[in-house]
PDB file of C-alpha atoms in Angstrom:
ATOM      1  CA  MET A   1     106.856 -79.460 -46.083  1.00 57.00           C
ATOM      2  CA  SER A   2     108.021 -82.206 -43.748  1.00 79.00           C
ATOM      3  CA  THR A   3     105.900 -85.297 -43.230  1.00 95.00           C
ATOM      4  CA  LEU A   4     103.245 -84.766 -40.559  1.00 98.00           C
ATOM      5  CA  ILE A   5     103.357 -86.971 -37.474  1.00 98.00           C
ATOM      6  CA  THR A   6     100.510 -89.469 -37.270  1.00 98.00           C
ATOM      7  CA  THR A   7      99.282 -91.803 -34.527  1.00 98.00           C
ATOM      8  CA  PRO A   8      96.708 -94.621 -34.368  1.00 98.00           C
ATOM      9  CA  PHE A   9      94.216 -92.333 -32.627  1.00 98.00           C
ATOM     10  CA  THR A  10      91.236 -90.439 -34.051  1.00 97.00           C
ATOM     11  CA  ALA A  11      88.574 -87.928 -33.063  1.00 95.00           C
ATOM     12  CA  ALA A  12      86.614 -90.807 -31.523  1.00 96.00           C
ATOM     13  CA  SER A  13      89.468 -92.004 -29.290  1.00 97.00           C
ATOM     14  CA  THR A  14      89.208 -91.338 -25.562  1.00 98.00           C
ATOM     15  CA  ALA A  15      91.926 -90.386 -23.129  1.00 98.00           C
ATOM     16  CA  THR A  16      91.540 -93.755 -21.411  1.00 98.00           C
ATOM     17  CA  GLU A  17      92.025 -95.564 -24.725  1.00 98.00           C
ATOM     18  CA  VAL A  18      95.195 -93.590 -25.454  1.00 98.00           C
ATOM     19  CA  LEU A  19      96.618 -94.689 -22.103  1.00 98.00           C
ATOM     20  CA  ALA A  20      95.647 -98.356 -22.441  1.00 98.00           C
ATOM     21  CA  GLY A  21      98.652-100.434 -21.389  1.00 97.00           C
ATOM     22  CA  VAL A  22     100.751 -97.366 -20.489  1.00 98.00           C
ATOM     23  CA  ASP A  23     102.450 -97.395 -17.080  1.00 98.00           C
ATOM     24  CA  LEU A  24     103.256 -93.901 -15.800  1.00 98.00           C
ATOM     25  CA  SER A  25     104.693 -94.969 -12.465  1.00 97.00           C
ATOM     26  CA  GLY A  26     107.419 -92.517 -11.465  1.00 97.00           C
ATOM     27  CA  VAL A  27     106.095 -89.735 -13.694  1.00 98.00           C
ATOM     28  CA  ARG A  28     105.433 -86.431 -11.942  1.00 98.00           C
ATOM     29  CA  ALA A  29     102.873 -84.273 -13.720  1.00 98.00           C
ATOM     30  CA  ILE A  30     101.079 -80.963 -13.268  1.00 98.00           C
ATOM     31  CA  VAL A  31      97.695 -80.305 -14.873  1.00 98.00           C
ATOM     32  CA  THR A  32      96.315 -76.773 -14.638  1.00 98.00           C
ATOM     33  CA  GLY A  33      92.581 -76.220 -14.494  1.00 97.00           C
ATOM     34  CA  ALA A  34      92.119 -79.750 -13.172  1.00 97.00           C
ATOM     35  CA  SER A  35      89.009 -79.099 -11.087  1.00 96.00           C
ATOM     36  CA  SER A  36      86.552 -79.723 -13.922  1.00 94.00           C
ATOM     37  CA  GLY A  37      86.124 -80.466 -17.606  1.00 94.00           C
ATOM     38  CA  LEU A  38      89.085 -81.423 -19.749  1.00 96.00           C
ATOM     39  CA  GLY A  39      91.604 -80.704 -17.017  1.00 97.00           C
ATOM     40  CA  ALA A  40      89.892 -82.968 -14.514  1.00 97.00           C
ATOM     41  CA  GLU A  41      89.685 -85.791 -17.046  1.00 97.00           C
ATOM     42  CA  THR A  42      93.300 -85.321 -18.117  1.00 98.00           C
ATOM     43  CA  ALA A  43      94.511 -85.390 -14.525  1.00 98.00           C
ATOM     44  CA  ARG A  44      92.285 -88.341 -13.649  1.00 96.00           C
ATOM     45  CA  VAL A  45      93.497 -90.631 -16.428  1.00 97.00           C
ATOM     46  CA  LEU A  46      97.146 -89.712 -15.854  1.00 97.00           C
ATOM     47  CA  ALA A  47      96.775 -90.580 -12.175  1.00 97.00           C
ATOM     48  CA  ALA A  48      94.934 -93.809 -13.037  1.00 96.00           C
ATOM     49  CA  ALA A  49      97.930 -94.804 -15.194  1.00 97.00           C
ATOM     50  CA  GLY A  50     100.241 -94.392 -12.185  1.00 97.00           C
ATOM     51  CA  ALA A  51     101.458 -90.789 -12.494  1.00 98.00           C
ATOM     52  CA  GLU A  52     101.863 -88.549  -9.473  1.00 98.00           C
ATOM     53  CA  VAL A  53      99.639 -85.666 -10.563  1.00 98.00           C
ATOM     54  CA  THR A  54      99.381 -82.203  -9.066  1.00 98.00           C
ATOM     55  CA  PHE A  55      95.907 -80.824  -9.697  1.00 98.00           C
ATOM     56  CA  ALA A  56      96.733 -77.103 -10.037  1.00 98.00           C
ATOM     57  CA  VAL A  57      93.488 -75.174  -9.524  1.00 98.00           C
ATOM     58  CA  ARG A  58      92.135 -71.835  -8.346  1.00 97.00           C
ATOM     59  CA  ASN A  59      89.824 -73.483  -5.832  1.00 97.00           C
ATOM     60  CA  PRO A  60      91.336 -76.587  -4.197  1.00 96.00           C
ATOM     61  CA  ALA A  61      88.064 -77.294  -2.397  1.00 95.00           C
ATOM     62  CA  ALA A  62      86.482 -78.048  -5.783  1.00 95.00           C
ATOM     63  CA  VAL A  63      88.677 -81.138  -6.221  1.00 94.00           C
ATOM     64  CA  ALA A  64      87.851 -84.392  -4.503  1.00 85.00           C
ATOM     65  CA  ASP A  65      90.684 -86.435  -3.019  1.00 81.00           C
ATOM     66  CA  PRO A  66      92.789 -87.350  -6.072  1.00 83.00           C
ATOM     67  CA  GLY A  67      94.079 -90.463  -4.319  1.00 79.00           C
ATOM     68  CA  GLY A  68      97.473 -92.141  -4.266  1.00 82.00           C
ATOM     69  CA  PRO A  69     100.501 -89.862  -4.425  1.00 90.00           C
ATOM     70  CA  SER A  70      98.603 -87.156  -6.320  1.00 95.00           C
ATOM     71  CA  ARG A  71      97.757 -83.873  -4.649  1.00 96.00           C
ATOM     72  CA  VAL A  72      95.873 -80.619  -5.074  1.00 97.00           C
ATOM     73  CA  ALA A  73      97.585 -77.207  -5.075  1.00 97.00           C
ATOM     74  CA  ARG A  74      96.265 -73.683  -5.467  1.00 98.00           C
ATOM     75  CA  LEU A  75      97.180 -71.804  -8.639  1.00 98.00           C
ATOM     76  CA  ASP A  76      95.530 -68.682 -10.037  1.00 98.00           C
ATOM     77  CA  LEU A  77      97.037 -68.049 -13.452  1.00 98.00           C
ATOM     78  CA  ALA A  78      95.648 -64.497 -13.572  1.00 98.00           C
ATOM     79  CA  ASP A  79      97.683 -63.666 -10.465  1.00 98.00           C
ATOM     80  CA  GLN A  80     101.422 -63.534 -11.102  1.00 98.00           C
ATOM     81  CA  GLY A  81     102.042 -63.691  -7.367  1.00 97.00           C
ATOM     82  CA  SER A  82     100.128 -66.963  -7.168  1.00 98.00           C
ATOM     83  CA  VAL A  83     102.135 -68.368 -10.073  1.00 98.00           C
ATOM     84  CA  ARG A  84     105.398 -67.367  -8.410  1.00 98.00           C
ATOM     85  CA  ARG A  85     104.403 -68.944  -5.094  1.00 98.00           C
ATOM     86  CA  PHE A  86     103.467 -72.168  -6.892  1.00 98.00           C
ATOM     87  CA  THR A  87     106.742 -72.428  -8.790  1.00 98.00           C
ATOM     88  CA  GLU A  88     108.851 -71.514  -5.780  1.00 98.00           C
ATOM     89  CA  ALA A  89     107.108 -74.186  -3.712  1.00 98.00           C
ATOM     90  CA  TRP A  90     107.672 -76.918  -6.294  1.00 98.00           C
ATOM     91  CA  ASP A  91     110.264 -79.428  -5.143  1.00 97.00           C
ATOM     92  CA  GLY A  92     112.039 -82.007  -7.261  1.00 98.00           C
ATOM     93  CA  PRO A  93     111.827 -83.026 -10.910  1.00 98.00           C
ATOM     94  CA  LEU A  94     108.851 -82.543 -13.202  1.00 98.00           C
ATOM     95  CA  HIS A  95     108.248 -84.763 -16.217  1.00 98.00           C
ATOM     96  CA  LEU A  96     104.998 -83.432 -17.654  1.00 99.00           C
ATOM     97  CA  LEU A  97     103.277 -80.039 -17.564  1.00 99.00           C
ATOM     98  CA  VAL A  98      99.797 -79.863 -19.094  1.00 99.00           C
ATOM     99  CA  ALA A  99      98.886 -76.186 -19.499  1.00 98.00           C
ATOM    100  CA  ASN A 100      95.182 -76.823 -19.754  1.00 98.00           C
ATOM    101  CA  ALA A 101      93.418 -74.071 -17.819  1.00 98.00           C
ATOM    102  CA  GLY A 102      91.562 -71.539 -19.909  1.00 96.00           C
ATOM    103  CA  LEU A 103      89.314 -68.553 -19.409  1.00 95.00           C
ATOM    104  CA  VAL A 104      86.627 -67.055 -21.615  1.00 95.00           C
ATOM    105  CA  THR A 105      85.090 -63.679 -20.807  1.00 94.00           C
ATOM    106  CA  GLY A 106      81.964 -62.068 -22.170  1.00 92.00           C
ATOM    107  CA  GLY A 107      83.380 -58.559 -21.900  1.00 95.00           C
ATOM    108  CA  LEU A 108      86.560 -56.654 -21.208  1.00 97.00           C
ATOM    109  CA  ALA A 109      88.232 -57.441 -17.895  1.00 97.00           C
ATOM    110  CA  ARG A 110      91.753 -56.633 -16.765  1.00 98.00           C
ATOM    111  CA  THR A 111      94.272 -57.809 -14.193  1.00 97.00           C
ATOM    112  CA  PRO A 112      95.751 -55.354 -11.694  1.00 96.00           C
ATOM    113  CA  GLU A 113      98.626 -54.884 -14.162  1.00 97.00           C
ATOM    114  CA  GLY A 114      96.142 -53.693 -16.785  1.00 97.00           C
ATOM    115  CA  TRP A 115      96.525 -56.832 -18.892  1.00 98.00           C
ATOM    116  CA  GLU A 116      93.524 -58.120 -20.829  1.00 98.00           C
ATOM    117  CA  LEU A 117      92.286 -61.011 -18.703  1.00 98.00           C
ATOM    118  CA  GLN A 118      92.056 -63.773 -21.307  1.00 98.00           C
ATOM    119  CA  PHE A 119      95.584 -63.145 -22.600  1.00 98.00           C
ATOM    120  CA  ALA A 120      96.873 -62.753 -19.040  1.00 98.00           C
ATOM    121  CA  THR A 121      95.356 -66.041 -17.878  1.00 98.00           C
ATOM    122  CA  ASN A 122      95.549 -68.285 -20.913  1.00 98.00           C
ATOM    123  CA  HIS A 123      99.012 -67.231 -22.073  1.00 98.00           C
ATOM    124  CA  LEU A 124     100.973 -65.070 -19.632  1.00 98.00           C
ATOM    125  CA  GLY A 125     100.022 -67.168 -16.612  1.00 98.00           C
ATOM    126  CA  HIS A 126     101.143 -70.363 -18.301  1.00 98.00           C
ATOM    127  CA  PHE A 127     104.258 -68.647 -19.652  1.00 98.00           C
ATOM    128  CA  ALA A 128     105.288 -67.625 -16.137  1.00 98.00           C
ATOM    129  CA  LEU A 129     104.438 -71.088 -14.825  1.00 98.00           C
ATOM    130  CA  ALA A 130     106.515 -72.934 -17.430  1.00 98.00           C
ATOM    131  CA  THR A 131     109.517 -70.627 -17.195  1.00 98.00           C
ATOM    132  CA  GLY A 132     109.378 -70.805 -13.419  1.00 98.00           C
ATOM    133  CA  LEU A 133     109.402 -74.610 -13.622  1.00 98.00           C
ATOM    134  CA  HIS A 134     112.166 -74.823 -16.238  1.00 98.00           C
ATOM    135  CA  ASP A 135     114.765 -76.252 -13.879  1.00 98.00           C
ATOM    136  CA  ALA A 136     112.318 -78.870 -12.574  1.00 98.00           C
ATOM    137  CA  LEU A 137     111.481 -79.877 -16.143  1.00 98.00           C
ATOM    138  CA  ALA A 138     115.174 -80.080 -17.020  1.00 98.00           C
ATOM    139  CA  ALA A 139     115.710 -82.334 -13.997  1.00 98.00           C
ATOM    140  CA  GLY A 140     112.797 -84.486 -15.109  1.00 98.00           C
ATOM    141  CA  ALA A 141     114.267 -84.759 -18.594  1.00 98.00           C
ATOM    142  CA  ALA A 142     117.601 -85.825 -17.128  1.00 98.00           C
ATOM    143  CA  GLU A 143     115.804 -88.647 -15.318  1.00 98.00           C
ATOM    144  CA  ARG A 144     113.625 -89.961 -18.128  1.00 98.00           C
ATOM    145  CA  GLY A 145     115.249 -88.727 -21.341  1.00 98.00           C
ATOM    146  CA  GLU A 146     112.687 -85.995 -21.962  1.00 98.00           C
ATOM    147  CA  ALA A 147     110.117 -83.759 -20.308  1.00 98.00           C
ATOM    148  CA  ARG A 148     106.975 -82.688 -22.122  1.00 99.00           C
ATOM    149  CA  ILE A 149     104.806 -79.588 -22.049  1.00 99.00           C
ATOM    150  CA  VAL A 150     101.297 -79.721 -23.487  1.00 99.00           C
ATOM    151  CA  SER A 151      99.844 -76.314 -24.326  1.00 98.00           C
ATOM    152  CA  VAL A 152      96.086 -76.482 -24.851  1.00 98.00           C
ATOM    153  CA  SER A 153      95.092 -74.246 -27.762  1.00 98.00           C
ATOM    154  CA  SER A 154      91.854 -74.222 -29.772  1.00 96.00           C
ATOM    155  CA  THR A 155      90.367 -74.040 -33.244  1.00 95.00           C
ATOM    156  CA  ALA A 156      89.583 -70.473 -32.171  1.00 95.00           C
ATOM    157  CA  HIS A 157      93.219 -69.594 -32.919  1.00 96.00           C
ATOM    158  CA  MET A 158      92.189 -69.409 -36.572  1.00 96.00           C
ATOM    159  CA  ARG A 159      90.157 -66.263 -35.899  1.00 96.00           C
ATOM    160  CA  ALA A 160      93.133 -64.054 -34.991  1.00 98.00           C
ATOM    161  CA  GLY A 161      96.871 -63.896 -34.641  1.00 98.00           C
ATOM    162  CA  VAL A 162      98.700 -61.951 -31.936  1.00 98.00           C
ATOM    163  CA  ASP A 163      98.299 -58.183 -32.275  1.00 98.00           C
ATOM    164  CA  PHE A 164     101.646 -56.980 -30.937  1.00 98.00           C
ATOM    165  CA  ALA A 165     100.628 -53.351 -31.424  1.00 98.00           C
ATOM    166  CA  ASP A 166      97.731 -53.694 -28.982  1.00 98.00           C
ATOM    167  CA  LEU A 167      97.937 -56.917 -26.985  1.00 98.00           C
ATOM    168  CA  HIS A 168      95.609 -55.693 -24.264  1.00 98.00           C
ATOM    169  CA  PHE A 169      92.969 -53.879 -26.318  1.00 98.00           C
ATOM    170  CA  THR A 170      94.020 -50.465 -25.155  1.00 97.00           C
ATOM    171  CA  HIS A 171      93.115 -48.841 -28.459  1.00 97.00           C
ATOM    172  CA  ARG A 172      91.094 -51.267 -30.592  1.00 97.00           C
ATOM    173  CA  PRO A 173      87.455 -52.114 -29.845  1.00 97.00           C
ATOM    174  CA  TYR A 174      87.157 -55.076 -27.520  1.00 98.00           C
ATOM    175  CA  ASP A 175      85.851 -58.315 -28.986  1.00 97.00           C
ATOM    176  CA  PRO A 176      85.955 -61.250 -26.533  1.00 96.00           C
ATOM    177  CA  GLN A 177      86.130 -63.767 -29.372  1.00 95.00           C
ATOM    178  CA  ILE A 178      89.159 -62.063 -30.906  1.00 97.00           C
ATOM    179  CA  ALA A 179      90.772 -61.759 -27.467  1.00 98.00           C
ATOM    180  CA  TYR A 180      90.270 -65.484 -26.860  1.00 97.00           C
ATOM    181  CA  ALA A 181      91.579 -66.315 -30.330  1.00 97.00           C
ATOM    182  CA  GLN A 182      94.708 -64.235 -29.719  1.00 98.00           C
ATOM    183  CA  SER A 183      95.385 -66.100 -26.478  1.00 98.00           C
ATOM    184  CA  LYS A 184      94.974 -69.464 -28.204  1.00 98.00           C
ATOM    185  CA  THR A 185      97.377 -68.472 -30.974  1.00 98.00           C
ATOM    186  CA  ALA A 186      99.784 -67.458 -28.228  1.00 98.00           C
ATOM    187  CA  ASN A 187      99.457 -70.915 -26.666  1.00 98.00           C
ATOM    188  CA  SER A 188     100.675 -72.460 -29.913  1.00 98.00           C
ATOM    189  CA  LEU A 189     103.491 -69.947 -30.409  1.00 98.00           C
ATOM    190  CA  PHE A 190     104.689 -70.670 -26.880  1.00 98.00           C
ATOM    191  CA  ALA A 191     105.160 -74.344 -27.802  1.00 98.00           C
ATOM    192  CA  VAL A 192     107.224 -73.365 -30.838  1.00 98.00           C
ATOM    193  CA  GLU A 193     109.630 -71.113 -28.957  1.00 98.00           C
ATOM    194  CA  ALA A 194     109.812 -73.198 -25.779  1.00 98.00           C
ATOM    195  CA  THR A 195     110.992 -76.137 -27.872  1.00 98.00           C
ATOM    196  CA  ARG A 196     113.559 -74.031 -29.708  1.00 98.00           C
ATOM    197  CA  ARG A 197     114.974 -72.741 -26.437  1.00 98.00           C
ATOM    198  CA  TRP A 198     114.686 -75.806 -24.274  1.00 98.00           C
ATOM    199  CA  ALA A 199     115.225 -78.803 -26.559  1.00 98.00           C
ATOM    200  CA  PRO A 200     118.914 -78.938 -25.511  1.00 98.00           C
ATOM    201  CA  ASP A 201     117.640 -79.521 -21.962  1.00 98.00           C
ATOM    202  CA  GLY A 202     115.383 -82.344 -23.149  1.00 98.00           C
ATOM    203  CA  ILE A 203     112.199 -80.260 -22.815  1.00 98.00           C
ATOM    204  CA  PHE A 204     109.697 -80.366 -25.688  1.00 98.00           C
ATOM    205  CA  ALA A 205     106.389 -78.511 -25.984  1.00 99.00           C
ATOM    206  CA  ASN A 206     103.452 -79.160 -28.272  1.00 99.00           C
ATOM    207  CA  ALA A 207     100.100 -77.426 -28.681  1.00 98.00           C
ATOM    208  CA  VAL A 208      96.812 -79.310 -28.910  1.00 98.00           C
ATOM    209  CA  ASN A 209      93.280 -78.608 -30.061  1.00 97.00           C
ATOM    210  CA  PRO A 210      90.844 -80.633 -27.941  1.00 96.00           C
ATOM    211  CA  GLY A 211      87.977 -79.975 -30.351  1.00 93.00           C
ATOM    212  CA  GLY A 212      84.434 -78.942 -29.504  1.00 83.00           C
ATOM    213  CA  VAL A 213      83.628 -80.008 -25.962  1.00 82.00           C
ATOM    214  CA  ALA A 214      80.820 -78.665 -23.765  1.00 65.00           C
ATOM    215  CA  THR A 215      82.528 -77.623 -20.514  1.00 57.00           C
ATOM    216  CA  GLY A 216      82.314 -74.849 -17.943  1.00 52.00           C
ATOM    217  CA  LEU A 217      84.477 -72.754 -20.249  1.00 56.00           C
ATOM    218  CA  GLN A 218      81.325 -71.660 -22.083  1.00 50.00           C
ATOM    219  CA  ARG A 219      79.502 -70.361 -19.005  1.00 51.00           C
ATOM    220  CA  HIS A 220      80.572 -66.769 -19.681  1.00 53.00           C
ATOM    221  CA  PHE A 221      79.761 -66.787 -23.400  1.00 55.00           C
ATOM    222  CA  THR A 222      77.729 -63.874 -24.670  1.00 59.00           C
ATOM    223  CA  ASP A 223      74.700 -64.508 -26.879  1.00 62.00           C
ATOM    224  CA  ALA A 224      76.838 -63.584 -29.889  1.00 59.00           C
ATOM    225  CA  GLN A 225      79.473 -66.162 -28.900  1.00 52.00           C
ATOM    226  CA  LYS A 226      76.832 -68.860 -28.434  1.00 52.00           C
ATOM    227  CA  GLU A 227      75.313 -68.040 -31.824  1.00 64.00           C
ATOM    228  CA  SER A 228      78.741 -68.187 -33.457  1.00 59.00           C
ATOM    229  CA  LEU A 229      79.401 -71.588 -31.885  1.00 56.00           C
ATOM    230  CA  ALA A 230      76.029 -72.904 -33.010  1.00 57.00           C
ATOM    231  CA  ALA A 231      76.667 -71.668 -36.559  1.00 62.00           C
ATOM    232  CA  ALA A 232      80.071 -73.362 -36.615  1.00 59.00           C
ATOM    233  CA  GLU A 233      78.523 -76.635 -35.479  1.00 58.00           C
ATOM    234  CA  ALA A 234      75.774 -76.357 -38.096  1.00 61.00           C
ATOM    235  CA  ALA A 235      78.390 -75.700 -40.786  1.00 61.00           C
ATOM    236  CA  GLY A 236      80.284 -78.831 -39.795  1.00 60.00           C
ATOM    237  CA  VAL A 237      83.324 -76.962 -38.525  1.00 56.00           C
ATOM    238  CA  PHE A 238      83.265 -79.256 -35.524  1.00 58.00           C
ATOM    239  CA  ARG A 239      81.087 -81.755 -33.730  1.00 74.00           C
ATOM    240  CA  TYR A 240      80.844 -81.937 -29.987  1.00 85.00           C
ATOM    241  CA  LYS A 241      83.028 -84.534 -28.316  1.00 95.00           C
ATOM    242  CA  THR A 242      82.686 -86.186 -24.945  1.00 95.00           C
ATOM    243  CA  ILE A 243      85.021 -85.048 -22.179  1.00 95.00           C
ATOM    244  CA  GLY A 244      87.041 -88.235 -22.644  1.00 97.00           C
ATOM    245  CA  GLN A 245      87.394 -87.644 -26.378  1.00 97.00           C
ATOM    246  CA  GLY A 246      88.315 -83.998 -25.814  1.00 97.00           C
ATOM    247  CA  ALA A 247      91.102 -84.926 -23.406  1.00 98.00           C
ATOM    248  CA  ALA A 248      92.504 -87.588 -25.729  1.00 98.00           C
ATOM    249  CA  THR A 249      94.714 -85.287 -27.805  1.00 98.00           C
ATOM    250  CA  SER A 250      96.293 -83.832 -24.652  1.00 98.00           C
ATOM    251  CA  ILE A 251      97.127 -87.371 -23.588  1.00 98.00           C
ATOM    252  CA  VAL A 252      98.545 -88.173 -27.034  1.00 98.00           C
ATOM    253  CA  ALA A 253     100.879 -85.181 -26.697  1.00 98.00           C
ATOM    254  CA  SER A 254     101.710 -86.264 -23.154  1.00 98.00           C
ATOM    255  CA  VAL A 255     102.671 -89.886 -23.741  1.00 98.00           C
ATOM    256  CA  ALA A 256     102.558 -91.024 -27.375  1.00 98.00           C
ATOM    257  CA  PRO A 257     105.931 -92.330 -28.579  1.00 98.00           C
ATOM    258  CA  GLU A 258     105.374 -90.620 -31.924  1.00 98.00           C
ATOM    259  CA  PHE A 259     105.892 -87.283 -30.147  1.00 98.00           C
ATOM    260  CA  ALA A 260     108.935 -88.315 -28.115  1.00 98.00           C
ATOM    261  CA  ARG A 261     111.681 -85.673 -28.143  1.00 98.00           C
ATOM    262  CA  THR A 262     109.978 -83.483 -30.719  1.00 98.00           C
ATOM    263  CA  GLY A 263     108.069 -80.259 -30.247  1.00 98.00           C
ATOM    264  CA  GLY A 264     106.679 -77.141 -31.805  1.00 98.00           C
ATOM    265  CA  HIS A 265     103.803 -79.096 -33.330  1.00 98.00           C
ATOM    266  CA  TYR A 266     100.052 -78.450 -33.220  1.00 98.00           C
ATOM    267  CA  LEU A 267      97.902 -81.553 -32.740  1.00 98.00           C
ATOM    268  CA  ASP A 268      94.282 -82.085 -33.731  1.00 97.00           C
ATOM    269  CA  ASP A 269      92.277 -85.294 -33.238  1.00 97.00           C
ATOM    270  CA  GLY A 270      95.414 -87.138 -32.134  1.00 97.00           C
ATOM    271  CA  GLN A 271      97.468 -86.188 -35.194  1.00 98.00           C
ATOM    272  CA  GLU A 272      99.771 -83.359 -36.163  1.00 98.00           C
ATOM    273  CA  ALA A 273      97.563 -80.812 -37.920  1.00 98.00           C
ATOM    274  CA  TYR A 274      98.251 -79.587 -41.424  1.00 97.00           C
ATOM    275  CA  PRO A 275      99.280 -75.922 -41.864  1.00 97.00           C
ATOM    276  CA  VAL A 276      97.021 -73.533 -43.758  1.00 97.00           C
ATOM    277  CA  PRO A 277      97.545 -69.933 -44.943  1.00 97.00           C
ATOM    278  CA  ASP A 278      96.606 -67.124 -42.594  1.00 97.00           C
ATOM    279  CA  ASP A 279      93.748 -66.101 -44.881  1.00 95.00           C
ATOM    280  CA  ALA A 280      92.234 -69.606 -44.972  1.00 94.00           C
ATOM    281  CA  ASP A 281      88.589 -69.931 -43.965  1.00 91.00           C
ATOM    282  CA  LEU A 282      87.964 -71.843 -40.737  1.00 86.00           C
ATOM    283  CA  ALA A 283      84.940 -73.564 -42.254  1.00 86.00           C
ATOM    284  CA  ASP A 284      87.144 -75.046 -44.970  1.00 88.00           C
ATOM    285  CA  HIS A 285      89.922 -76.175 -42.622  1.00 91.00           C
ATOM    286  CA  PRO A 286      88.495 -77.092 -39.201  1.00 88.00           C
ATOM    287  CA  HIS A 287      91.437 -79.395 -38.492  1.00 92.00           C
ATOM    288  CA  GLY A 288      94.235 -77.176 -39.754  1.00 95.00           C
ATOM    289  CA  VAL A 289      96.598 -74.771 -38.030  1.00 98.00           C
ATOM    290  CA  LYS A 290      97.252 -71.289 -39.342  1.00 98.00           C
ATOM    291  CA  GLU A 291     100.778 -70.248 -40.196  1.00 98.00           C
ATOM    292  CA  TRP A 292     100.631 -67.399 -37.674  1.00 98.00           C
ATOM    293  CA  ALA A 293     100.345 -69.968 -34.891  1.00 98.00           C
ATOM    294  CA  LEU A 294     103.578 -71.746 -35.913  1.00 98.00           C
ATOM    295  CA  ASN A 295     105.674 -68.841 -37.215  1.00 98.00           C
ATOM    296  CA  PRO A 296     109.084 -69.006 -35.462  1.00 98.00           C
ATOM    297  CA  ASP A 297     109.717 -65.271 -35.779  1.00 98.00           C
ATOM    298  CA  LEU A 298     106.395 -64.442 -34.170  1.00 98.00           C
ATOM    299  CA  ALA A 299     107.100 -67.062 -31.496  1.00 98.00           C
ATOM    300  CA  ARG A 300     110.412 -65.418 -30.600  1.00 98.00           C
ATOM    301  CA  ARG A 301     108.795 -61.986 -30.516  1.00 98.00           C
ATOM    302  CA  LEU A 302     105.999 -63.209 -28.264  1.00 98.00           C
ATOM    303  CA  TRP A 303     108.499 -64.812 -25.892  1.00 98.00           C
ATOM    304  CA  THR A 304     110.429 -61.554 -25.611  1.00 98.00           C
ATOM    305  CA  VAL A 305     107.286 -59.549 -24.914  1.00 98.00           C
ATOM    306  CA  SER A 306     106.000 -62.122 -22.422  1.00 98.00           C
ATOM    307  CA  ALA A 307     109.322 -62.184 -20.583  1.00 98.00           C
ATOM    308  CA  GLU A 308     109.299 -58.403 -20.315  1.00 97.00           C
ATOM    309  CA  LEU A 309     105.733 -58.334 -18.999  1.00 97.00           C
ATOM    310  CA  THR A 310     106.163 -61.130 -16.452  1.00 97.00           C
ATOM    311  CA  GLY A 311     109.786 -60.532 -15.499  1.00 94.00           C
ATOM    312  CA  ARG A 312     110.628 -64.121 -16.372  1.00 82.00           C
ATOM    313  CA  ALA A 313     113.253 -64.521 -19.071  1.00 67.00           C
ATOM    314  CA  GLY A 314     113.255 -68.294 -19.168  1.00 57.00           C
ATOM    315  CA  GLN A 315     116.493 -70.214 -19.371  1.00 54.00           C
ATOM    316  CA  ARG A 316     118.699 -71.655 -22.069  1.00 51.00           C
ATOM    317  CA  VAL A 317     118.501 -70.251 -25.590  1.00 46.00           C
ATOM    318  CA  GLN A 318     119.405 -72.462 -28.534  1.00 44.00           C
ATOM    319  CA  THR A 319     121.162 -70.350 -31.171  1.00 36.00           C
TER     320      THR A 319
END
């Protein structure tokens, strides 16, 4: 196994601390789900460091004036038409895409296409967004030597891999926790394959686990989900972080020199996480990443399926 990438940052570091002394003037960034929680904090600190940030949100009215050159734009990741309009309206280079937005449901919900809503929003929406912005990212990389994509995953990925035989719970019983876990594994696999395909263009993607943070994401949790979360906290699987601490690992993946021109990694608490077998117990490895979330063959398969579903093939393929 290759040496894992480390940084000076820890679980206690905040996003502001990661950006201390960093000047992002000239950097154009998009942060999805930037109206609240981790996304709002991520977008805020990037803008405070000088970046021109697009706050990509479902409800633009929920975002106060971001100030400076930053702006707010509407984006509904569950609506492929909304994603297409956003990407087609984008003008000029893009240096950083933070795929932060996430959805949790308490029961089965579907998009008009019949897609399971968590997978459709958390993975397919971001897949269509990134592939639609490929040329802008490539232009950004040409300007600054690289462009980065940050794909926000979760410890929840350890509960389930991607079930290619029934992605949308057409046949198997619906479990919202398993559906969420599948989407978070997909977020990591996207980073693996996006890097393989797009590294020649200077585009590198990494997945991050923000850790346990109390945000609006939990508002749709069922009682069973809340009990599971409480049990995990009691078992020491995670401790709750502040919003600033939760956003820190996204910022590490966004700007840290240790992750310059390298991708396909999964970060936890500011470091590259260690891989664990697929049958490993979450309670024993709260800061690990399961092999099914980094498997290059599964990543290629997921990309192919996602491209077929969304009608977006992406761009360059590295052979």
